[in-house]
Amino acid sequence: MLWFVRLEVQDLDLLESGKRGRELEIKELSNVKEEVYGALDSFIAWELEFPLVIVKKALAVLEDEREWKKIIQVTKWMLSKGQGRTMGTYFSLLNALAEDNRLDEAEELWNKLFMEHLEGTPRKFFNKMISIYYKRDMHHKLFEVFADMEELGVKPNIAIVNMVGKVFLKLGMDDKYEKLMKKYPPPQWEFRYIKGRRVKVKAKQLNELSEGEGGLSSDEDKIESKSELLSGEEANQDEEELVGMNQRQIETSREPCLDH
C-alpha cells in the first residue's frame, strides 16, 4: 500500500538564522503497527523535543484526505509517546475509528472518556456517538447516550433532536416524539457561516439545504461548530430588522457567537 505524506513547516529554532522546511514522509508502508511506528520513531530520533506541531499538521492533512487508518495509527503512536493528550485529539481518533468501521474500539474509547470526565465530557462527543448509532440503526444504544445527555444537563443540538425524533417515529413511539419536540422545539433562527461570513437564516431553511450543508448531514458534529441557534426570545428581539425577509433570504449578523 502506497502512502505518502509531505508536510513542510518552519523550524522555530532557526528563525533568526533563516527559515528552513521540515518534512514528515512515510512511504510505501503497510498497515502493520510496528512498521508505521518504526518510521515515525525514526523521524523524531534526533529531536530534542517532540515535534507536536508537525505531527498535528500531518494529521490534519490525513483528515482532509480521509486516510482514517493512518490517522488512527499516527494518533495512537503520538499518544503512546505521552503527547497530544487533548480532547481534540481523542475526538479525531473517535471519528477516525467510526469512519473506519472499528465500532468496538470507538465504543471502548467513548466509554473510557465518559467514565473519566462525566459532566466534563464535551457535547460533540455525545453528538458523535448518537450519530454513529443512528447510522447503524443501533437504537437502544442511541437512546442510552441521549439519556446520559439529559441526565447530565447537556442540551442536544437540532441535528441530534431530529435523529432521536426520527427513531421515535420509526419505532412507532409517537408519544415520545411529541414530548421530545415539546421539550426541544425547533429554533426560529439560526446563525451559520457561509463563504466565511456569519449570517442569520430562518431555521426552516435547514430542511431545504442540501446534504452536508445542514439538517441531518453526513457529519453531524460539524454542524455544531458552524452554527449557533437563537432562542425564541432572542429571535423576537431581532424580528423588526428581519421583517420582509422571505424564507430564502439571509443577512449578515454582527452579533457575537452564542454559547450553548
PDB file of C-alpha atoms in Angstrom, residues 32-209:
ATOM      1  CA  VAL A  32       1.415  -3.124  10.244  1.00  0.00           C
ATOM      2  CA  LYS A  33       1.689  -1.229  13.509  1.00  0.00           C
ATOM      3  CA  GLU A  34       5.396  -1.952  14.004  1.00  0.00           C
ATOM      4  CA  GLU A  35       6.300  -0.638  10.548  1.00  0.00           C
ATOM      5  CA  VAL A  36       4.393   2.602  10.975  1.00  0.00           C
ATOM      6  CA  TYR A  37       5.680   3.175  14.493  1.00  0.00           C
ATOM      7  CA  GLY A  38       9.228   2.438  13.367  1.00  0.00           C
ATOM      8  CA  ALA A  39       9.070   5.026  10.592  1.00  0.00           C
ATOM      9  CA  LEU A  40       7.651   7.632  12.934  1.00  0.00           C
ATOM     10  CA  ASP A  41      10.231   6.846  15.607  1.00  0.00           C
ATOM     11  CA  SER A  42      12.979   7.352  13.032  1.00  0.00           C
ATOM     12  CA  PHE A  43      11.570  10.756  12.148  1.00  0.00           C
ATOM     13  CA  ILE A  44      11.823  12.035  15.733  1.00  0.00           C
ATOM     14  CA  ALA A  45      15.038  10.184  16.668  1.00  0.00           C
ATOM     15  CA  TRP A  46      17.215  13.315  16.623  1.00  0.00           C
ATOM     16  CA  GLU A  47      14.648  15.733  18.007  1.00  0.00           C
ATOM     17  CA  LEU A  48      15.287  17.332  21.386  1.00  0.00           C
ATOM     18  CA  GLU A  49      11.558  17.859  21.809  1.00  0.00           C
ATOM     19  CA  PHE A  50       8.589  16.010  20.369  1.00  0.00           C
ATOM     20  CA  PRO A  51       7.545  17.781  17.100  1.00  0.00           C
ATOM     21  CA  LEU A  52       3.899  18.055  18.122  1.00  0.00           C
ATOM     22  CA  VAL A  53       3.052  20.850  15.670  1.00  0.00           C
ATOM     23  CA  ILE A  54       4.412  18.873  12.715  1.00  0.00           C
ATOM     24  CA  VAL A  55       2.545  15.710  13.690  1.00  0.00           C
ATOM     25  CA  LYS A  56      -0.738  17.556  14.239  1.00  0.00           C
ATOM     26  CA  LYS A  57      -0.470  19.271  10.869  1.00  0.00           C
ATOM     27  CA  ALA A  58       0.224  15.913   9.268  1.00  0.00           C
ATOM     28  CA  LEU A  59      -2.918  14.559  10.932  1.00  0.00           C
ATOM     29  CA  ALA A  60      -4.886  17.492   9.516  1.00  0.00           C
ATOM     30  CA  VAL A  61      -3.635  16.609   6.018  1.00  0.00           C
ATOM     31  CA  LEU A  62      -4.646  12.994   6.534  1.00  0.00           C
ATOM     32  CA  GLU A  63      -8.094  14.033   7.703  1.00  0.00           C
ATOM     33  CA  ASP A  64      -8.596  16.128   4.572  1.00  0.00           C
ATOM     34  CA  GLU A  65      -7.637  13.059   2.530  1.00  0.00           C
ATOM     35  CA  ARG A  66      -9.874  10.797   4.666  1.00  0.00           C
ATOM     36  CA  GLU A  67      -6.983   8.465   5.448  1.00  0.00           C
ATOM     37  CA  TRP A  68      -8.702   7.026   8.502  1.00  0.00           C
ATOM     38  CA  LYS A  69      -6.382   4.057   9.074  1.00  0.00           C
ATOM     39  CA  LYS A  70      -3.312   6.274   9.007  1.00  0.00           C
ATOM     40  CA  ILE A  71      -4.946   8.803  11.320  1.00  0.00           C
ATOM     41  CA  ILE A  72      -5.587   6.010  13.813  1.00  0.00           C
ATOM     42  CA  GLN A  73      -2.018   4.735  13.563  1.00  0.00           C
ATOM     43  CA  VAL A  74      -0.333   8.130  13.885  1.00  0.00           C
ATOM     44  CA  THR A  75      -2.649   9.253  16.694  1.00  0.00           C
ATOM     45  CA  LYS A  76      -2.111   6.089  18.723  1.00  0.00           C
ATOM     46  CA  TRP A  77       1.642   6.417  18.215  1.00  0.00           C
ATOM     47  CA  MET A  78       1.539  10.035  19.376  1.00  0.00           C
ATOM     48  CA  LEU A  79      -0.490   9.110  22.458  1.00  0.00           C
ATOM     49  CA  SER A  80       1.916   6.265  23.225  1.00  0.00           C
ATOM     50  CA  LYS A  81       4.635   8.921  23.495  1.00  0.00           C
ATOM     51  CA  GLY A  82       2.557  10.788  26.058  1.00  0.00           C
ATOM     52  CA  GLN A  83       1.921  13.627  23.598  1.00  0.00           C
ATOM     53  CA  GLY A  84      -1.215  15.363  22.345  1.00  0.00           C
ATOM     54  CA  ARG A  85      -3.480  14.109  25.097  1.00  0.00           C
ATOM     55  CA  THR A  86      -6.247  16.619  24.449  1.00  0.00           C
ATOM     56  CA  MET A  87      -9.983  16.206  23.940  1.00  0.00           C
ATOM     57  CA  GLY A  88      -9.484  17.379  20.362  1.00  0.00           C
ATOM     58  CA  THR A  89      -7.048  14.532  19.714  1.00  0.00           C
ATOM     59  CA  TYR A  90      -9.388  11.987  21.269  1.00  0.00           C
ATOM     60  CA  PHE A  91     -12.306  13.287  19.230  1.00  0.00           C
ATOM     61  CA  SER A  92     -10.312  12.977  15.994  1.00  0.00           C
ATOM     62  CA  LEU A  93      -9.419   9.414  16.972  1.00  0.00           C
ATOM     63  CA  LEU A  94     -13.042   8.604  17.800  1.00  0.00           C
ATOM     64  CA  ASN A  95     -14.166   9.977  14.445  1.00  0.00           C
ATOM     65  CA  ALA A  96     -11.491   8.037  12.545  1.00  0.00           C
ATOM     66  CA  LEU A  97     -12.402   4.790  14.321  1.00  0.00           C
ATOM     67  CA  ALA A  98     -16.056   5.284  13.415  1.00  0.00           C
ATOM     68  CA  GLU A  99     -15.256   6.122   9.786  1.00  0.00           C
ATOM     69  CA  ASP A 100     -13.057   3.019   9.578  1.00  0.00           C
ATOM     70  CA  ASN A 101     -15.943   0.921  10.959  1.00  0.00           C
ATOM     71  CA  ARG A 102     -13.995  -0.053  14.063  1.00  0.00           C
ATOM     72  CA  LEU A 103     -17.043   0.291  16.259  1.00  0.00           C
ATOM     73  CA  ASP A 104     -15.751  -1.786  19.174  1.00  0.00           C
ATOM     74  CA  GLU A 105     -12.684   0.436  19.513  1.00  0.00           C
ATOM     75  CA  ALA A 106     -14.772   3.580  19.141  1.00  0.00           C
ATOM     76  CA  GLU A 107     -17.101   2.440  21.913  1.00  0.00           C
ATOM     77  CA  GLU A 108     -14.172   1.484  24.129  1.00  0.00           C
ATOM     78  CA  LEU A 109     -12.658   4.951  23.701  1.00  0.00           C
ATOM     79  CA  TRP A 110     -16.008   6.644  24.292  1.00  0.00           C
ATOM     80  CA  ASN A 111     -16.703   4.670  27.475  1.00  0.00           C
ATOM     81  CA  LYS A 112     -13.221   5.412  28.811  1.00  0.00           C
ATOM     82  CA  LEU A 113     -13.539   9.145  28.197  1.00  0.00           C
ATOM     83  CA  PHE A 114     -17.093   9.287  29.513  1.00  0.00           C
ATOM     84  CA  MET A 115     -16.262   7.471  32.747  1.00  0.00           C
ATOM     85  CA  GLU A 116     -13.223   9.690  33.322  1.00  0.00           C
ATOM     86  CA  HIS A 117     -14.924  13.017  32.647  1.00  0.00           C
ATOM     87  CA  LEU A 118     -18.716  12.563  33.042  1.00  0.00           C
ATOM     88  CA  GLU A 119     -20.025  16.143  33.460  1.00  0.00           C
ATOM     89  CA  GLY A 120     -16.919  17.455  31.715  1.00  0.00           C
ATOM     90  CA  THR A 121     -17.478  15.440  28.543  1.00  0.00           C
ATOM     91  CA  PRO A 122     -17.837  17.886  25.608  1.00  0.00           C
ATOM     92  CA  ARG A 123     -21.200  17.818  23.865  1.00  0.00           C
ATOM     93  CA  LYS A 124     -19.707  16.943  20.491  1.00  0.00           C
ATOM     94  CA  PHE A 125     -18.709  13.524  21.851  1.00  0.00           C
ATOM     95  CA  PHE A 126     -22.350  12.772  22.698  1.00  0.00           C
ATOM     96  CA  ASN A 127     -23.362  14.052  19.268  1.00  0.00           C
ATOM     97  CA  LYS A 128     -20.806  11.843  17.535  1.00  0.00           C
ATOM     98  CA  MET A 129     -21.885   8.685  19.382  1.00  0.00           C
ATOM     99  CA  ILE A 130     -25.562   9.339  18.667  1.00  0.00           C
ATOM    100  CA  SER A 131     -24.655   9.898  15.013  1.00  0.00           C
ATOM    101  CA  ILE A 132     -22.694   6.631  14.955  1.00  0.00           C
ATOM    102  CA  TYR A 133     -25.588   4.649  16.410  1.00  0.00           C
ATOM    103  CA  TYR A 134     -28.170   6.403  14.241  1.00  0.00           C
ATOM    104  CA  LYS A 135     -26.375   5.473  11.023  1.00  0.00           C
ATOM    105  CA  ARG A 136     -26.177   1.845  12.145  1.00  0.00           C
ATOM    106  CA  ASP A 137     -29.774   1.562  13.429  1.00  0.00           C
ATOM    107  CA  MET A 138     -28.475   0.800  16.919  1.00  0.00           C
ATOM    108  CA  HIS A 139     -31.492   2.380  18.550  1.00  0.00           C
ATOM    109  CA  HIS A 140     -31.065   1.041  22.081  1.00  0.00           C
ATOM    110  CA  LYS A 141     -27.559   2.459  22.406  1.00  0.00           C
ATOM    111  CA  LEU A 142     -28.647   5.722  20.804  1.00  0.00           C
ATOM    112  CA  PHE A 143     -31.308   6.102  23.497  1.00  0.00           C
ATOM    113  CA  GLU A 144     -28.741   5.312  26.201  1.00  0.00           C
ATOM    114  CA  VAL A 145     -26.411   8.103  25.075  1.00  0.00           C
ATOM    115  CA  PHE A 146     -29.303  10.537  24.739  1.00  0.00           C
ATOM    116  CA  ALA A 147     -30.493   9.637  28.253  1.00  0.00           C
ATOM    117  CA  ASP A 148     -26.985  10.329  29.574  1.00  0.00           C
ATOM    118  CA  MET A 149     -27.058  13.729  27.881  1.00  0.00           C
ATOM    119  CA  GLU A 150     -30.329  14.646  29.540  1.00  0.00           C
ATOM    120  CA  GLU A 151     -29.253  13.339  32.934  1.00  0.00           C
ATOM    121  CA  LEU A 152     -26.105  15.471  32.809  1.00  0.00           C
ATOM    122  CA  GLY A 153     -27.980  18.512  31.519  1.00  0.00           C
ATOM    123  CA  VAL A 154     -26.219  18.555  28.145  1.00  0.00           C
ATOM    124  CA  LYS A 155     -28.521  20.283  25.661  1.00  0.00           C
ATOM    125  CA  PRO A 156     -28.711  18.488  22.284  1.00  0.00           C
ATOM    126  CA  ASN A 157     -28.385  20.436  19.053  1.00  0.00           C
ATOM    127  CA  ILE A 158     -31.032  20.414  16.353  1.00  0.00           C
ATOM    128  CA  ALA A 159     -29.396  17.565  14.409  1.00  0.00           C
ATOM    129  CA  ILE A 160     -29.454  15.276  17.450  1.00  0.00           C
ATOM    130  CA  VAL A 161     -33.075  16.123  18.268  1.00  0.00           C
ATOM    131  CA  ASN A 162     -34.018  15.338  14.673  1.00  0.00           C
ATOM    132  CA  MET A 163     -32.213  11.994  14.719  1.00  0.00           C
ATOM    133  CA  VAL A 164     -33.742  10.900  18.007  1.00  0.00           C
ATOM    134  CA  GLY A 165     -37.146  12.081  16.811  1.00  0.00           C
ATOM    135  CA  LYS A 166     -36.863  10.101  13.584  1.00  0.00           C
ATOM    136  CA  VAL A 167     -36.049   6.962  15.566  1.00  0.00           C
ATOM    137  CA  PHE A 168     -39.079   7.504  17.809  1.00  0.00           C
ATOM    138  CA  LEU A 169     -41.318   7.791  14.750  1.00  0.00           C
ATOM    139  CA  LYS A 170     -39.702   4.781  13.095  1.00  0.00           C
ATOM    140  CA  LEU A 171     -40.424   2.670  16.176  1.00  0.00           C
ATOM    141  CA  GLY A 172     -43.980   3.961  16.493  1.00  0.00           C
ATOM    142  CA  MET A 173     -43.257   5.932  19.668  1.00  0.00           C
ATOM    143  CA  ASP A 174     -45.387   8.903  18.687  1.00  0.00           C
ATOM    144  CA  ASP A 175     -45.995   9.981  22.287  1.00  0.00           C
ATOM    145  CA  LYS A 176     -42.254  10.139  22.987  1.00  0.00           C
ATOM    146  CA  TYR A 177     -41.726  12.061  19.753  1.00  0.00           C
ATOM    147  CA  GLU A 178     -44.288  14.678  20.790  1.00  0.00           C
ATOM    148  CA  LYS A 179     -42.692  15.035  24.230  1.00  0.00           C
ATOM    149  CA  LEU A 180     -39.271  15.425  22.605  1.00  0.00           C
ATOM    150  CA  MET A 181     -40.476  18.161  20.259  1.00  0.00           C
ATOM    151  CA  LYS A 182     -42.207  19.936  23.136  1.00  0.00           C
ATOM    152  CA  LYS A 183     -39.063  19.839  25.266  1.00  0.00           C
ATOM    153  CA  TYR A 184     -36.732  20.857  22.417  1.00  0.00           C
ATOM    154  CA  PRO A 185     -38.844  22.924  19.996  1.00  0.00           C
ATOM    155  CA  PRO A 186     -37.297  23.857  16.654  1.00  0.00           C
ATOM    156  CA  PRO A 187     -35.494  27.236  16.810  1.00  0.00           C
ATOM    157  CA  GLN A 188     -36.830  30.172  14.834  1.00  0.00           C
ATOM    158  CA  TRP A 189     -33.479  31.491  13.649  1.00  0.00           C
ATOM    159  CA  GLU A 190     -30.007  30.118  13.174  1.00  0.00           C
ATOM    160  CA  PHE A 191     -26.550  31.615  12.740  1.00  0.00           C
ATOM    161  CA  ARG A 192     -24.444  29.953  10.042  1.00  0.00           C
ATOM    162  CA  TYR A 193     -21.135  30.560   8.284  1.00  0.00           C
ATOM    163  CA  ILE A 194     -21.450  30.942   4.518  1.00  0.00           C
ATOM    164  CA  LYS A 195     -18.331  31.746   2.498  1.00  0.00           C
ATOM    165  CA  GLY A 196     -16.585  32.868   5.660  1.00  0.00           C
ATOM    166  CA  ARG A 197     -19.324  35.285   6.716  1.00  0.00           C
ATOM    167  CA  ARG A 198     -21.600  34.825   9.716  1.00  0.00           C
ATOM    168  CA  VAL A 199     -25.205  35.131   8.593  1.00  0.00           C
ATOM    169  CA  LYS A 200     -28.655  34.588  10.019  1.00  0.00           C
ATOM    170  CA  VAL A 201     -31.162  32.290   8.350  1.00  0.00           C
ATOM    171  CA  LYS A 202     -34.596  31.011   9.208  1.00  0.00           C
ATOM    172  CA  ALA A 203     -34.337  27.613  10.839  1.00  0.00           C
ATOM    173  CA  LYS A 204     -36.919  26.257   8.394  1.00  0.00           C
ATOM    174  CA  GLN A 205     -34.286  26.590   5.710  1.00  0.00           C
ATOM    175  CA  LEU A 206     -32.406  23.669   7.267  1.00  0.00           C
ATOM    176  CA  ASN A 207     -34.760  21.285   5.508  1.00  0.00           C
ATOM    177  CA  GLU A 208     -34.056  22.975   2.178  1.00  0.00           C
ATOM    178  CA  LEU A 209     -30.286  22.767   2.397  1.00  0.00           C
TER     179      LEU A 209
END
